[in-house]
Amino acid sequence: MIKSYNKIGILFILLLFPLLSSAQSPNEEPDIDVKEIVLGHIGDSYEWHITSFGEKELRINLPVIVHSPVSGWHIFSSARLHEPDAEYEGLRIATEGEHKGKIVERQADGSDLRPFDLSITKTVAGLLINSILLLILILCTARWYKNKKADSPAPKGFVGLLEMAISSLMDGLIKPCVGKNYQRFAPYLLTAFFFILINNMMGLIPIFPGGANVTGNIAVALVLAFATFLAINLFGSKTYWKDIFWPDVPVWLKAPVPIIPLIEFVGILTKPFALMIRLFANMMAGHAVILSLTCIIFVTVKMGATVNSSMTVVSVLFNIFMNCLELLVAFLQAYVFTMLSAVFIGLAQENGTAEKAQN
């Protein structure tokens, strides 16, 4: 375990060395805006910045695809908008205002119009890469089982690990939480778990193709929560809807003023909202803390070599600790999201509570 920590520390220092060298240049000592650095890294962008070598930057320019009601469709590389205040075909990236960081089109009256944006941003690219990786892992595992029989030896290696994980989730989480209809919802719940886990783990890798803050993006968390919302309410039983609109409480609490039904109806919305905020906030906070600790190195550059060297060591040690903690959080957040989704789905099934109590 200690050797693995040392490897992580060495990798972390090597990745930071080009940035640290440029920050300590005697010819140029710009002030470090920690807030801008943190928000810039955890936010979305139209390019994928990999690293810097002095004044040179290694980045991947992503395609910009927008439609303006004024000028129509625009498809071009984000490299055309890389320079500050750069403008191409009347489009530019806003540096301030409500559309900061987004592509806008300047109108004749001087106002900015936000076009319909279908661009492949860093988050979208990371989402596609991680989804392809997940498909490869699952399909390779399924291929192993293709020509196997029931009496075949148990798989080993990665296939065995994945089988153990799926069996554990099925027997220890999905089946007891959902109830007798667990097989109906198992594909979605297993997909949600491994999708969140892969994206969480890839977000902790500091080099391409990792580093994209996918699950820390509230839009991604919203879509995942909305999928659970549909699974709960589209397949809810008659008993589930009866308990919402005509619960087993004194009549004066539900008519003529539907106090309890209104509270229960709000609960329909708060469940997926809680799932969204829990996943989004925990993953974003982890990235923000790690980036803030990294910025200690650059903030202390002007305080002298002794202070900067000591704080660099402190920053590296704390970052190793935080990255190990985030590995645990990456798994826990995937597990908690799946568990709560299974519980909510189970409560919406016929006699779901009774089934869970019996198990």
Coordinates of N, CA and C in Angstrom, one line a residue, residues 71-234:
S71 N -28.1 33.5 -37.8 CA -27.1 33.2 -38.8 C -27.1 31.7 -39.2
G72 N -27.9 30.9 -38.5 CA -28.0 29.5 -38.9 C -27.0 28.6 -38.2
W73 N -26.6 27.5 -38.8 CA -25.7 26.5 -38.2 C -24.2 27.0 -38.3
H74 N -23.4 26.7 -37.3 CA -22.0 26.9 -37.3 C -21.3 25.7 -36.8
I75 N -20.4 25.1 -37.6 CA -19.6 24.0 -37.1 C -18.1 24.3 -37.4
F76 N -17.3 24.3 -36.4 CA -15.9 24.6 -36.5 C -15.2 24.1 -35.3
S77 N -13.8 24.2 -35.3 CA -13.0 23.7 -34.2 C -12.9 24.8 -33.1
S78 N -12.9 24.4 -31.9 CA -12.8 25.4 -30.8 C -11.4 26.1 -30.8
A79 N -10.4 25.6 -31.6 CA -9.1 26.3 -31.7 C -9.3 27.7 -32.2
R80 N -10.4 28.0 -33.0 CA -10.6 29.4 -33.5 C -11.0 30.3 -32.5
L81 N -11.4 29.8 -31.3 CA -11.8 30.7 -30.2 C -10.9 30.6 -29.0
H82 N -9.7 30.0 -29.2 CA -8.8 29.8 -28.1 C -8.2 31.1 -27.5
E83 N -7.8 32.0 -28.4 CA -7.2 33.3 -27.9 C -8.3 34.1 -27.2
P84 N -7.8 34.9 -26.2 CA -8.8 35.8 -25.5 C -9.4 36.8 -26.5
D85 N -10.7 37.0 -26.3 CA -11.5 37.9 -27.2 C -11.6 37.5 -28.6
A86 N -11.2 36.2 -28.9 CA -11.2 35.7 -30.3 C -12.7 35.6 -30.8
E87 N -12.9 35.9 -32.1 CA -14.3 35.8 -32.6 C -14.2 35.1 -34.0
Y88 N -15.2 34.2 -34.2 CA -15.2 33.5 -35.5 C -16.7 33.4 -36.0
E89 N -16.9 33.9 -37.2 CA -18.3 33.9 -37.8 C -19.3 34.6 -36.8
G90 N -18.8 35.6 -36.2 CA -19.7 36.4 -35.3 C -19.9 35.7 -33.9
L91 N -19.2 34.6 -33.6 CA -19.3 33.9 -32.4 C -18.1 34.1 -31.5
R92 N -18.3 34.1 -30.2 CA -17.2 34.2 -29.3 C -17.6 33.6 -28.0
I93 N -16.6 33.4 -27.1 CA -16.9 32.8 -25.8 C -17.0 34.0 -24.8
A94 N -18.1 34.1 -24.1 CA -18.4 35.2 -23.2 C -17.4 35.1 -22.0
T95 N -16.9 36.3 -21.6 CA -15.9 36.3 -20.5 C -16.6 36.9 -19.2
E96 N -17.8 37.3 -19.3 CA -18.5 37.8 -18.2 C -20.0 37.8 -18.4
G97 N -20.8 38.1 -17.4 CA -22.2 38.1 -17.6 C -22.8 36.7 -17.3
E98 N -24.1 36.5 -17.6 CA -24.8 35.3 -17.3 C -24.4 34.1 -18.2
H99 N -23.8 34.5 -19.3 CA -23.4 33.4 -20.3 C -21.9 33.2 -20.2
K100 N -21.2 33.5 -19.1 CA -19.8 33.4 -19.0 C -19.3 32.0 -19.3
G101 N -18.3 31.9 -20.1 CA -17.8 30.6 -20.5 C -18.5 29.9 -21.6
K102 N -19.6 30.5 -22.1 CA -20.4 29.9 -23.1 C -20.3 30.7 -24.4
I103 N -20.6 30.0 -25.5 CA -20.5 30.7 -26.8 C -21.8 31.6 -27.0
V104 N -21.5 32.8 -27.4 CA -22.6 33.8 -27.7 C -22.3 34.5 -29.0
E105 N -23.4 35.1 -29.5 CA -23.3 35.8 -30.8 C -23.7 37.3 -30.6
R106 N -22.8 38.2 -31.0 CA -23.1 39.6 -30.7 C -24.1 40.1 -31.8
Q107 N -25.2 40.7 -31.3 CA -26.2 41.3 -32.1 C -25.9 42.7 -32.6
A108 N -26.7 43.2 -33.5 CA -26.5 44.6 -34.0 C -26.7 45.6 -32.9
D109 N -27.5 45.4 -31.9 CA -27.7 46.4 -30.9 C -26.7 46.2 -29.7
G110 N -25.7 45.3 -29.9 CA -24.6 45.2 -28.9 C -24.9 44.1 -27.9
S111 N -26.1 43.5 -27.9 CA -26.4 42.5 -26.9 C -25.9 41.1 -27.4
D112 N -25.8 40.2 -26.5 CA -25.3 38.8 -26.8 C -26.5 37.9 -26.8
L113 N -26.5 37.1 -27.9 CA -27.5 36.0 -28.1 C -26.9 34.7 -27.8
R114 N -27.5 33.9 -27.0 CA -27.0 32.5 -26.7 C -27.6 31.5 -27.7
P115 N -26.8 31.0 -28.7 CA -27.4 30.1 -29.7 C -27.6 28.7 -29.1
F116 N -28.4 27.9 -29.8 CA -28.6 26.6 -29.4 C -27.3 25.8 -29.6
D117 N -26.8 25.2 -28.5 CA -25.5 24.7 -28.4 C -25.5 23.2 -28.3
L118 N -24.9 22.5 -29.4 CA -24.8 21.1 -29.4 C -23.3 20.7 -29.4
S119 N -22.4 21.5 -28.9 CA -21.0 21.3 -29.0 C -20.5 20.1 -28.2
I120 N -19.5 19.5 -28.6 CA -18.8 18.4 -27.9 C -17.9 19.1 -26.9
T121 N -18.3 19.3 -25.7 CA -17.5 19.9 -24.7 C -16.6 18.9 -24.0
K122 N -15.8 19.3 -23.0 CA -15.0 18.4 -22.3 C -15.8 17.4 -21.5
T123 N -16.9 17.8 -20.9 CA -17.8 16.9 -20.2 C -18.4 15.9 -21.1
V124 N -18.9 16.3 -22.2 CA -19.5 15.4 -23.2 C -18.4 14.4 -23.7
A125 N -17.2 14.9 -24.0 CA -16.2 14.0 -24.5 C -15.8 13.0 -23.5
G126 N -15.7 13.4 -22.2 CA -15.4 12.5 -21.1 C -16.5 11.5 -20.9
L127 N -17.7 11.9 -21.1 CA -18.9 11.0 -21.0 C -18.9 10.0 -22.0
L128 N -18.6 10.4 -23.3 CA -18.5 9.4 -24.4 C -17.4 8.4 -24.2
I129 N -16.2 8.9 -23.8 CA -15.0 8.0 -23.6 C -15.3 7.0 -22.5
N130 N -15.9 7.5 -21.3 CA -16.2 6.6 -20.2 C -17.3 5.6 -20.6
S131 N -18.3 6.0 -21.4 CA -19.3 5.1 -21.8 C -18.8 4.0 -22.7
I132 N -17.9 4.4 -23.6 CA -17.3 3.4 -24.5 C -16.5 2.4 -23.7
L133 N -15.7 2.9 -22.7 CA -14.9 2.1 -21.8 C -15.8 1.1 -21.0
L134 N -16.9 1.6 -20.5 CA -17.9 0.7 -19.8 C -18.4 -0.4 -20.7
L135 N -18.8 0.0 -21.9 CA -19.3 -1.0 -22.9 C -18.3 -2.1 -23.2
I136 N -17.0 -1.7 -23.4 CA -16.0 -2.6 -23.7 C -15.8 -3.6 -22.5
L137 N -15.8 -3.1 -21.3 CA -15.6 -4.0 -20.1 C -16.8 -5.0 -20.0
I138 N -18.0 -4.5 -20.2 CA -19.2 -5.4 -20.1 C -19.3 -6.4 -21.2
L139 N -19.0 -5.9 -22.4 CA -19.1 -6.8 -23.6 C -18.0 -7.9 -23.6
C140 N -16.8 -7.5 -23.1 CA -15.7 -8.5 -23.0 C -16.1 -9.5 -21.9
T141 N -16.7 -9.1 -20.9 CA -17.1 -10.0 -19.8 C -18.2 -11.0 -20.4
A142 N -19.2 -10.4 -21.1 CA -20.3 -11.2 -21.7 C -19.7 -12.2 -22.7
R143 N -18.7 -11.8 -23.4 CA -18.1 -12.7 -24.4 C -17.5 -13.9 -23.8
W144 N -17.0 -13.8 -22.5 CA -16.4 -14.9 -21.8 C -17.5 -16.0 -21.5
Y145 N -18.7 -15.5 -21.3 CA -19.8 -16.4 -20.9 C -20.5 -17.0 -22.1
K146 N -20.2 -16.5 -23.3 CA -20.9 -16.9 -24.5 C -20.9 -18.4 -24.7
N147 N -19.8 -19.0 -24.7 CA -19.7 -20.5 -25.0 C -19.5 -21.3 -23.7
K148 N -19.8 -20.8 -22.5 CA -19.7 -21.5 -21.3 C -21.0 -22.2 -20.9
K149 N -20.8 -23.3 -20.2 CA -22.0 -24.0 -19.7 C -22.1 -23.8 -18.2
A150 N -23.2 -24.3 -17.6 CA -23.5 -24.1 -16.2 C -22.5 -24.8 -15.3
D151 N -21.9 -25.9 -15.8 CA -20.9 -26.6 -15.0 C -19.4 -26.2 -15.3
S152 N -19.3 -25.1 -16.1 CA -17.9 -24.6 -16.4 C -17.2 -24.1 -15.2
P153 N -15.9 -24.1 -15.1 CA -15.2 -23.5 -14.0 C -15.5 -22.0 -13.8
A154 N -15.5 -21.6 -12.6 CA -15.7 -20.2 -12.3 C -14.6 -19.3 -13.0
P155 N -15.0 -18.1 -13.5 CA -14.0 -17.3 -14.1 C -13.0 -16.7 -13.1
K156 N -11.9 -16.3 -13.6 CA -10.8 -15.7 -12.8 C -10.5 -14.3 -13.4
G157 N -9.7 -13.6 -12.7 CA -9.2 -12.3 -13.1 C -10.3 -11.3 -13.1
F158 N -10.3 -10.4 -14.1 CA -11.3 -9.3 -14.1 C -12.7 -9.8 -14.3
V159 N -12.9 -10.9 -15.1 CA -14.3 -11.4 -15.2 C -14.8 -12.0 -13.9
G160 N -13.9 -12.6 -13.2 CA -14.3 -13.1 -11.9 C -14.7 -12.0 -10.9
L161 N -13.9 -10.9 -11.0 CA -14.1 -9.8 -10.1 C -15.4 -9.1 -10.4
L162 N -15.7 -9.0 -11.7 CA -17.0 -8.4 -12.1 C -18.2 -9.2 -11.7
E163 N -18.0 -10.5 -11.9 CA -19.1 -11.4 -11.5 C -19.4 -11.4 -10.0
M164 N -18.3 -11.3 -9.2 CA -18.5 -11.2 -7.8 C -19.2 -9.9 -7.4
A165 N -18.8 -8.8 -8.1 CA -19.4 -7.5 -7.8 C -20.9 -7.5 -8.2
I166 N -21.2 -8.0 -9.3 CA -22.6 -8.1 -9.8 C -23.5 -9.0 -8.8
S167 N -22.9 -10.1 -8.5 CA -23.6 -11.0 -7.5 C -23.8 -10.4 -6.2
S168 N -22.8 -9.6 -5.7 CA -23.0 -9.0 -4.4 C -24.0 -7.9 -4.5
L169 N -24.1 -7.1 -5.6 CA -25.1 -6.1 -5.7 C -26.5 -6.7 -5.9
M170 N -26.6 -7.8 -6.6 CA -27.9 -8.4 -6.8 C -28.4 -9.0 -5.5
D171 N -27.6 -9.7 -4.8 CA -28.0 -10.4 -3.6 C -28.1 -9.5 -2.3
G172 N -27.2 -8.6 -2.3 CA -27.1 -7.8 -1.1 C -27.8 -6.4 -1.1
L173 N -28.1 -6.0 -2.3 CA -28.7 -4.7 -2.5 C -30.0 -4.7 -3.3
I174 N -29.9 -5.1 -4.5 CA -31.1 -4.9 -5.4 C -32.3 -5.8 -5.0
K175 N -32.0 -7.1 -4.8 CA -33.1 -8.0 -4.4 C -33.8 -7.7 -3.1
P176 N -33.0 -7.4 -2.0 CA -33.8 -7.1 -0.8 C -34.4 -5.7 -0.8
C177 N -33.9 -4.8 -1.6 CA -34.5 -3.4 -1.6 C -35.7 -3.3 -2.5
V178 N -35.6 -3.9 -3.7 CA -36.7 -3.8 -4.6 C -37.8 -4.8 -4.4
G179 N -37.5 -6.0 -3.9 CA -38.5 -7.0 -3.7 C -38.7 -8.0 -4.8
K180 N -39.9 -8.5 -4.9 CA -40.1 -9.7 -5.8 C -39.9 -9.3 -7.3
N181 N -40.0 -8.0 -7.6 CA -39.8 -7.6 -9.0 C -38.4 -7.1 -9.3
Y182 N -37.5 -7.6 -8.5 CA -36.1 -7.0 -8.6 C -35.5 -7.3 -10.0
Q183 N -35.8 -8.4 -10.7 CA -35.2 -8.7 -12.0 C -35.6 -7.7 -13.0
R184 N -36.8 -7.1 -12.8 CA -37.3 -6.1 -13.8 C -36.4 -4.8 -13.8
F185 N -35.9 -4.5 -12.6 CA -35.2 -3.2 -12.5 C -33.6 -3.4 -12.3
A186 N -33.2 -4.7 -12.2 CA -31.8 -5.0 -12.1 C -30.9 -4.4 -13.2
P187 N -31.3 -4.5 -14.5 CA -30.5 -4.0 -15.5 C -30.2 -2.5 -15.4
Y188 N -31.2 -1.7 -15.0 CA -31.0 -0.3 -14.9 C -30.2 0.0 -13.7
L189 N -30.4 -0.6 -12.5 CA -29.7 -0.3 -11.3 C -28.2 -0.7 -11.5
L190 N -27.9 -1.9 -12.1 CA -26.5 -2.3 -12.3 C -25.8 -1.3 -13.3
T191 N -26.6 -0.9 -14.3 CA -26.0 0.1 -15.3 C -25.7 1.4 -14.6
A192 N -26.6 1.9 -13.7 CA -26.4 3.1 -13.0 C -25.2 3.0 -12.1
F193 N -25.0 1.9 -11.4 CA -23.9 1.7 -10.5 C -22.5 1.8 -11.2
F194 N -22.4 0.9 -12.3 CA -21.1 0.9 -13.0 C -20.9 2.1 -13.8
F195 N -21.9 2.8 -14.3 CA -21.7 4.0 -15.0 C -21.2 5.1 -14.1
I196 N -21.8 5.2 -12.9 CA -21.3 6.3 -12.0 C -19.9 5.9 -11.5
L197 N -19.7 4.6 -11.2 CA -18.3 4.2 -10.7 C -17.2 4.5 -11.7
I198 N -17.5 4.1 -13.0 CA -16.5 4.4 -14.0 C -16.2 5.9 -14.2
N199 N -17.2 6.7 -14.2 CA -17.0 8.1 -14.4 C -16.3 8.7 -13.2
N200 N -16.7 8.2 -12.0 CA -16.0 8.7 -10.8 C -14.5 8.4 -10.8
M201 N -14.2 7.2 -11.1 CA -12.8 6.7 -11.1 C -12.0 7.4 -12.2
M202 N -12.6 7.6 -13.4 CA -11.9 8.3 -14.5 C -11.6 9.7 -14.1
G203 N -12.6 10.3 -13.4 CA -12.4 11.7 -13.0 C -11.2 12.0 -12.1
L204 N -10.7 10.9 -11.4 CA -9.6 11.0 -10.5 C -8.3 10.9 -11.2
I205 N -8.3 10.4 -12.4 CA -7.0 10.2 -13.1 C -6.6 11.6 -13.7
P206 N -5.4 12.1 -13.3 CA -5.1 13.5 -13.7 C -4.7 13.7 -15.1
I207 N -4.5 12.6 -15.9 CA -4.1 12.8 -17.3 C -5.1 12.2 -18.3
F208 N -5.1 12.7 -19.5 CA -6.0 12.3 -20.5 C -5.9 10.7 -20.7
P209 N -7.1 10.0 -20.8 CA -8.4 10.5 -21.0 C -9.2 10.7 -19.7
G210 N -8.5 10.7 -18.6 CA -9.2 11.0 -17.3 C -9.2 12.5 -17.0
G211 N -9.7 12.8 -15.9 CA -9.7 14.2 -15.4 C -11.0 15.0 -15.7
A212 N -11.9 14.4 -16.5 CA -13.1 15.1 -16.8 C -14.1 15.0 -15.6
N213 N -14.6 16.1 -15.1 CA -15.5 16.1 -14.0 C -17.0 15.8 -14.4
V214 N -17.2 14.6 -14.8 CA -18.5 14.2 -15.4 C -19.6 14.1 -14.4
T215 N -19.4 13.3 -13.3 CA -20.5 13.2 -12.3 C -20.5 14.4 -11.4
G216 N -19.5 15.2 -11.5 CA -19.6 16.5 -10.7 C -20.3 17.6 -11.5
N217 N -20.8 17.2 -12.7 CA -21.6 18.2 -13.5 C -23.1 18.0 -13.2
I218 N -23.7 19.0 -12.8 CA -25.1 18.9 -12.3 C -26.1 18.4 -13.4
A219 N -25.8 18.7 -14.7 CA -26.6 18.2 -15.8 C -26.6 16.7 -15.9
V220 N -25.4 16.1 -15.7 CA -25.3 14.6 -15.7 C -26.0 14.0 -14.5
A221 N -25.8 14.6 -13.4 CA -26.5 14.1 -12.2 C -28.0 14.2 -12.3
L222 N -28.4 15.3 -13.0 CA -29.9 15.5 -13.2 C -30.5 14.4 -14.1
V223 N -29.8 14.0 -15.1 CA -30.3 13.0 -16.0 C -30.3 11.6 -15.3
L224 N -29.3 11.3 -14.5 CA -29.4 10.1 -13.7 C -30.5 10.1 -12.7
A225 N -30.7 11.2 -12.0 CA -31.8 11.3 -11.1 C -33.2 11.2 -11.8
F226 N -33.3 11.8 -13.0 CA -34.5 11.8 -13.8 C -34.8 10.3 -14.2
A227 N -33.8 9.6 -14.5 CA -34.0 8.2 -14.9 C -34.6 7.4 -13.8
T228 N -34.1 7.6 -12.6 CA -34.7 7.0 -11.4 C -36.1 7.4 -11.1
F229 N -36.3 8.7 -11.3 CA -37.7 9.3 -11.2 C -38.7 8.6 -12.1
L230 N -38.3 8.3 -13.4 CA -39.1 7.6 -14.3 C -39.4 6.2 -13.9
A231 N -38.3 5.5 -13.4 CA -38.4 4.1 -13.0 C -39.4 4.0 -11.8
I232 N -39.3 5.0 -10.9 CA -40.2 4.9 -9.7 C -41.7 5.2 -10.1
N233 N -41.9 6.2 -10.9 CA -43.3 6.6 -11.1 C -44.0 6.0 -12.3
L234 N -43.3 5.6 -13.3 CA -43.9 4.9 -14.4 C -44.3 3.5 -14.1

